[in-house]
Coordinates of C-alpha atoms in Angstrom, one line a residue:
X231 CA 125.4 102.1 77.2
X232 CA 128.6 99.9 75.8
X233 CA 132.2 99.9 77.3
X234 CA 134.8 100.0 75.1
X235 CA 137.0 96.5 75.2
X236 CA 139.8 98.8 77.1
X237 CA 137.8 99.8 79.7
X238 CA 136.1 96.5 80.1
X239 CA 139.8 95.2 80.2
X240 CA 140.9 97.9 82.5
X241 CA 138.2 96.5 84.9
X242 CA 139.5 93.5 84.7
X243 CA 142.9 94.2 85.3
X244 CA 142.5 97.1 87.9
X245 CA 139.3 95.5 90.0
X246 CA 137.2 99.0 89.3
X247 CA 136.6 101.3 86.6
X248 CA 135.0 104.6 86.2
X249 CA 132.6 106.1 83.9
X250 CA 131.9 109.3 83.8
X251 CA 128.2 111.1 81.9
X252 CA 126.4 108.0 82.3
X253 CA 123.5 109.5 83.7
X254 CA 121.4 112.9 83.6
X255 CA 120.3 114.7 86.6
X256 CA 116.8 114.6 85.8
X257 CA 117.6 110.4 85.3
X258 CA 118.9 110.4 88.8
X259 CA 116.1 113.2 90.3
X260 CA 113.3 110.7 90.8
X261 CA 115.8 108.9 93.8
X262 CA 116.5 112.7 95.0
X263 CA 112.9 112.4 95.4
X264 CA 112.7 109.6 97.4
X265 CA 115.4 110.1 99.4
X266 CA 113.7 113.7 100.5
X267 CA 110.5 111.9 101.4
X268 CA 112.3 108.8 102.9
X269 CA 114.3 111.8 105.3
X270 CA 110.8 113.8 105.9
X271 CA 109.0 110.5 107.1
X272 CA 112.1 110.7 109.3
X273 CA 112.0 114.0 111.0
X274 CA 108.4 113.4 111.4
X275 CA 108.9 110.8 113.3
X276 CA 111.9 111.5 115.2
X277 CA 109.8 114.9 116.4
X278 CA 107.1 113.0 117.1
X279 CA 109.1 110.5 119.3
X280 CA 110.8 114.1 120.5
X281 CA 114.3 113.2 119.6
X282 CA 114.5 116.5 117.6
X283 CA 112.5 119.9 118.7
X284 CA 112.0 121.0 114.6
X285 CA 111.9 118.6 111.4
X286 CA 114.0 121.5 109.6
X287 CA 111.4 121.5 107.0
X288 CA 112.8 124.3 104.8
X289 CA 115.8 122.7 103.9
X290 CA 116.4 120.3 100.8
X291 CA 117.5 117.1 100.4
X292 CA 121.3 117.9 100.8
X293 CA 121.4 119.7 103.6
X294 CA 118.1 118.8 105.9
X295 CA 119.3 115.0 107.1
X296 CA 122.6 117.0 108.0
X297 CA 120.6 119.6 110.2
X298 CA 119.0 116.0 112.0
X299 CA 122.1 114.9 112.4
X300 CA 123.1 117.9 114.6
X301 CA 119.9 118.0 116.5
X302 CA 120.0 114.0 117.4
X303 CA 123.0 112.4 116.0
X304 CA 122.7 108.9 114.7
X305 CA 119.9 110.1 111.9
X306 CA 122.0 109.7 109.1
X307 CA 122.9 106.3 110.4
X308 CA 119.0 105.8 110.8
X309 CA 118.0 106.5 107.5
X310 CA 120.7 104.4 106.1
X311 CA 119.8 101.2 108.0
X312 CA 116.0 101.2 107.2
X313 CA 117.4 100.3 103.6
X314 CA 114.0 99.1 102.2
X315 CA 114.8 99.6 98.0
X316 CA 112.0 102.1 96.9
X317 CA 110.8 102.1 93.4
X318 CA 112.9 104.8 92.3
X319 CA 116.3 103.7 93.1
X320 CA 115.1 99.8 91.7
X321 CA 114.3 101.3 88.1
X322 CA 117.5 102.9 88.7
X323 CA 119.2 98.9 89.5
X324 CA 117.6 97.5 86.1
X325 CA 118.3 100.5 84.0
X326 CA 119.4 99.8 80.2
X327 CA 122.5 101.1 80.7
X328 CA 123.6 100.0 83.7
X329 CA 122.7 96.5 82.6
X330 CA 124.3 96.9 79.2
X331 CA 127.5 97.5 81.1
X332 CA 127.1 95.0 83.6
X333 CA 126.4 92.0 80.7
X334 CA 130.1 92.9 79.4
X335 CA 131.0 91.6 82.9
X336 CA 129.3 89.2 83.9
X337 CA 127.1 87.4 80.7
X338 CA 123.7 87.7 79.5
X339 CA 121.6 86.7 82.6
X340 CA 121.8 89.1 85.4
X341 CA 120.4 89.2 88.5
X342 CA 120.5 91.4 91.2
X343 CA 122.0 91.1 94.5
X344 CA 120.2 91.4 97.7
X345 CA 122.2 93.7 99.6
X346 CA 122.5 96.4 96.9
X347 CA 121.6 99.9 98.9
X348 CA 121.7 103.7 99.7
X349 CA 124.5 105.5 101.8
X350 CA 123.7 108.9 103.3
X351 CA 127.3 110.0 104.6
X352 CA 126.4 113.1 106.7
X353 CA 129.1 115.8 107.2
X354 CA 131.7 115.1 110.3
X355 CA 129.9 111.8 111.0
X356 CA 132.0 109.4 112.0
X357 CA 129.6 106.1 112.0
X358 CA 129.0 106.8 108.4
X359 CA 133.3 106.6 107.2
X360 CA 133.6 103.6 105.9
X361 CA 137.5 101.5 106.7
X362 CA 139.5 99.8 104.7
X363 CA 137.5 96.3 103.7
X364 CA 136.2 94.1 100.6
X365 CA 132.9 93.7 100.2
X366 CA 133.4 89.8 99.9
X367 CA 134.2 90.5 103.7
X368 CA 130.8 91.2 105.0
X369 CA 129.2 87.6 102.8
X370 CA 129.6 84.5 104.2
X371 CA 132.6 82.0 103.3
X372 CA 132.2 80.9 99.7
X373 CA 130.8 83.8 98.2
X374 CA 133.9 85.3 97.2
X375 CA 134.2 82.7 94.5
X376 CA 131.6 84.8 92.6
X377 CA 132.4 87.8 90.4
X378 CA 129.7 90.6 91.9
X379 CA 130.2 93.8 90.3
X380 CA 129.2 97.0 92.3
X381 CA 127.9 100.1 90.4
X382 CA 128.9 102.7 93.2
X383 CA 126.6 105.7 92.1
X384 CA 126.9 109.4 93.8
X385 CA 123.9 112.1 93.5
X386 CA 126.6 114.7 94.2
X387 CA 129.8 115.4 93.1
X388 CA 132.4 113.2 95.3
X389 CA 135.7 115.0 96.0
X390 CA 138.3 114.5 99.1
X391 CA 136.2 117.1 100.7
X392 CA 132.6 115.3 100.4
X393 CA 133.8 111.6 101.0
X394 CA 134.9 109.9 98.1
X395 CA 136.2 106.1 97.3
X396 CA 140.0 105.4 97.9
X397 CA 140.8 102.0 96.2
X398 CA 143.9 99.7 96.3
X399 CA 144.2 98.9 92.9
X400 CA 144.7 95.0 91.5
X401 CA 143.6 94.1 95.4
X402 CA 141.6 91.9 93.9
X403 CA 144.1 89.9 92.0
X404 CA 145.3 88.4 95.1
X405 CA 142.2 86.3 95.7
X406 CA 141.4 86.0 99.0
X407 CA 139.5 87.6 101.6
X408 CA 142.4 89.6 103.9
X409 CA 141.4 89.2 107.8
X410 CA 138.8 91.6 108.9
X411 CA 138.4 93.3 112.1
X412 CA 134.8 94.0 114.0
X413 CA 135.0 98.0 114.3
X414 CA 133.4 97.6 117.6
X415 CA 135.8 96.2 119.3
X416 CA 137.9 99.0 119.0
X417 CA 136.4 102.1 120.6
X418 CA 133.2 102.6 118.2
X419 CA 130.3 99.8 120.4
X420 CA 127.4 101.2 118.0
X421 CA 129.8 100.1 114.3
X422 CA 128.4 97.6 112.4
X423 CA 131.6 98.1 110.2
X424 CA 134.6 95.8 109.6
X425 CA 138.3 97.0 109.0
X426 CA 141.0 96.0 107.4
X427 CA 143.7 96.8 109.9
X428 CA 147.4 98.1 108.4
X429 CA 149.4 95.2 108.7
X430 CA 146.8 93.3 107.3
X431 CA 146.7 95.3 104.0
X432 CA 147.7 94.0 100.9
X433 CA 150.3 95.6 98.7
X434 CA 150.0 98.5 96.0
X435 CA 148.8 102.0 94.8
X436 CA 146.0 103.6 96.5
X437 CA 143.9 105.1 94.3
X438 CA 141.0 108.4 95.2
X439 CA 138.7 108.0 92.7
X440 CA 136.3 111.5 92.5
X441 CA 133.2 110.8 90.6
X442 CA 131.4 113.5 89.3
X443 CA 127.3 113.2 89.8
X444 CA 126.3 111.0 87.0
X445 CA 129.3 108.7 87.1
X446 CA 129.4 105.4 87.7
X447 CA 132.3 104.0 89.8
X448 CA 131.8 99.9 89.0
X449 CA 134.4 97.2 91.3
X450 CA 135.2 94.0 92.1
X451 CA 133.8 92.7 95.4
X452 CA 137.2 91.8 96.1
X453 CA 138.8 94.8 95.7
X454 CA 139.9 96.8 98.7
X455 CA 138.4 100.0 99.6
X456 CA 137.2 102.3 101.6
X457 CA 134.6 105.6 102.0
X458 CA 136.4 108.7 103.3
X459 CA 134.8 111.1 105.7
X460 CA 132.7 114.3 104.8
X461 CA 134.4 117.2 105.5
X462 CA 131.5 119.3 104.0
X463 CA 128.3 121.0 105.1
X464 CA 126.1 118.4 102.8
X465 CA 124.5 115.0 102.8
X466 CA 126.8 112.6 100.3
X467 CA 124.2 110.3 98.8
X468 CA 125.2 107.5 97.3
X469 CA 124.1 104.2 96.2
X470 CA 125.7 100.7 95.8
X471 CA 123.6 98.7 93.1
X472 CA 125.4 94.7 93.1
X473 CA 124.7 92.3 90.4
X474 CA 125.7 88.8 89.7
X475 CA 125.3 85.6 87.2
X476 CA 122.6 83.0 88.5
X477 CA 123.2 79.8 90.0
X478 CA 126.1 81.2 91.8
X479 CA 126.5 81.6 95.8
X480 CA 125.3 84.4 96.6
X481 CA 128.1 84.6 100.2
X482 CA 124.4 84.9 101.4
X483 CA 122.2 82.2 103.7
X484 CA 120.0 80.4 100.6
X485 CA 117.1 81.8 101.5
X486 CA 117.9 85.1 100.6
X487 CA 117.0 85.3 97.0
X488 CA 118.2 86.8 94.0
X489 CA 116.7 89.3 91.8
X490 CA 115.9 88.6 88.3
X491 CA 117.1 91.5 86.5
X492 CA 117.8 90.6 82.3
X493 CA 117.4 87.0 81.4
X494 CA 118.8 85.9 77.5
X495 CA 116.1 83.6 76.6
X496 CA 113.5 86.2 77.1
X497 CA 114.2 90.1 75.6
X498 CA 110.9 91.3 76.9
X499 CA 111.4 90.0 80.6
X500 CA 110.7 93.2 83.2
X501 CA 110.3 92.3 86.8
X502 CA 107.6 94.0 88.6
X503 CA 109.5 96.1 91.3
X504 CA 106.1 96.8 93.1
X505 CA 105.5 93.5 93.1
X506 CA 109.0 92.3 94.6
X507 CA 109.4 95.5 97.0
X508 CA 106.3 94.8 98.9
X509 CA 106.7 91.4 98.9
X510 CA 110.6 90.1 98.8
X511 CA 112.1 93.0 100.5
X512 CA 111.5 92.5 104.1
X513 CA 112.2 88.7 103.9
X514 CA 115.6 89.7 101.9
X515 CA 116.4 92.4 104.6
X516 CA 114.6 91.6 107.4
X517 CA 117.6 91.9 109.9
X518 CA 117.6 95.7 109.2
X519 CA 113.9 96.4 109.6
X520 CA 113.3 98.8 111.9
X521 CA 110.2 99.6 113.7
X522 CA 107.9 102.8 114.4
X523 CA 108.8 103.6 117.9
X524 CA 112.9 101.7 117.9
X525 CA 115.7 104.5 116.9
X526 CA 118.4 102.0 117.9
X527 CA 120.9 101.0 114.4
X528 CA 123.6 98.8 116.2
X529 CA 123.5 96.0 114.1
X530 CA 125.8 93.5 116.3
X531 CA 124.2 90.2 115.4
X532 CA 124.7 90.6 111.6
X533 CA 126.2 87.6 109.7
X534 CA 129.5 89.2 109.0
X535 CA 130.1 90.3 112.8
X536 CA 129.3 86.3 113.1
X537 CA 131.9 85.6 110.7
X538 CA 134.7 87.4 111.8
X539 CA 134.0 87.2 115.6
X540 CA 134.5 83.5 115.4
X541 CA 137.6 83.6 112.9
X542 CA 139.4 86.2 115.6
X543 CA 138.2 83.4 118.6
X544 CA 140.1 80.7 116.9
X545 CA 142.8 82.3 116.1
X546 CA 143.8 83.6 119.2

């Protein structure tokens, strides 16, 4: 799928662009799948460790992790930090038109970022609203240098209602990464979130951006942004599938590799994703791995807490 030279300009200019009928829902139902079996391995085990007294088996795949979330909050936050990229949602990452698209941004050779992932944002779940930020915030100094472009994908149509994207529009322009705050600090001990805080924000309109289910809501990973909270009664799935040019930091430590996605010199290049899930994910994501009988998600040790818990020491 091609962008027109506007909208590849409008990109450019506004640091995010959507695109709406990109995808079917039968192209996006195989991750549906997934995410229903990744949510029944869940209940399984969360009944089995006796966090939960039923795995609310009747329900489907918008409304079950929802029900979990009542009977043992932190699920949704669960699901989403055991992040391991399944099949589905990777043929999803090096799909023709996604990759089409991205090339008009970045060039020819593509490869995929490591922390591209799922969101489940289950309703009235605060641990799941994302604050103000830039994505550059949460890589290590030096990778904001790199244009990464986002493809931030719903499975449901996103509304003020169901948590959508609010954007700052041309954030991006100002080229640097504003001050970021560790969440934590502030009254939430289990957030693994940083914040922009008010007087820290840069300039300029604010921007909800709804994207209907089969959109495809690309940005700048210096844009400023934020994930608003579900006011609903279902699950908002979403995904955030990151690409950049080789050769390029990465704003991640070196041996966290990239993703060979599309390469110019060779048209017929496909990357096993079997091959690379069962192999390269848990060294790429090893610091979210969680194990069979450990429910605990506070991720307080991760590099961007690091970061910006040392910035905030020498400053003061």
């Amino acid at each position: 799928m091609r962008l027109t030279n506007e909208q590849v300009q409008r990109y450019f200019d506004d640091g995010f662009l959507l695109v709406e009928d990109v995808f079917t829902r039968e192209e996006l139902q195989p991750v549906l799948d997934w995410f229903e079996e990744m949510v029944d391995e869940w209940a399984d085990r969360l009944h089995r460790a006796g966090r939960v007294s039923e795995t609310f088996k009747g329900e489907d795949v918008y409304t079950r992790l929802a029900s979990l979330e009542k009977a043992w909050p932190g699920a949704g936050a669960l699901i989403t930090q055991r992040n391991s990229m399944g099949t589905a949602l990777a043929n999803l990452w090096s799909s023709k038109k996604l990759l089409d698209m991205v090339e008009q941004f970045i060039g020819p050779d593509i490869y995929g970022h490591p922390i591209s992932i799922f969101r489940s944002k289950t309703p009235d779940t605060a641990l799941m609203t994302v604050p103000w930020h830039q994505d550059a915030g949460y890589f290590m100094e030096g990778g904001e240098g790199t244009l990464q472009p986002t493809a931030w994908i719903p499975f449901i149509d996103t509304n003020l209602r169901n948590g959508t994207l609010q954007i700052v529009r041309g954030s991006h322009k100002f080229k640097t990464v504003f001050p970021h705050r560790l969440e934590h600090e502030i009254g939430h001990p289990e957030s693994w979130y940083l914040y922009i805080a008010e007087e820290d924000m840069p300039p300029g309109d604010r921007v909800r951006v709804d994207v209907p289910m089969g959109g495809v809501l690309w940005h700048q990973n210096m844009i400023v942004h934020r994930s608003t909270e579900n006011l609903s009664d279902k699950v908002r799935w979403t995904c955030d599938l990151r690409y950049q040019q080789p050769g390029l930091p990465t704003g991640f430590p070196a041996t966290t590799s990239l993703v060979p996605i599309r390469k110019s010199d060779d048209p017929d290049y496909r990357l096993d994703w079997e091959s690379w899930i069962s192999e390269g994910q848990e060294g790429n994501q090893s610091y979210r791995r969680l194990t069979e009988d450990n429910f605990e998600y506070s991720s307080l040790d991760s590099p961007w807490l690091v970061r910006w818990r040392k910035y905030w020491e020498e400053a003061a």
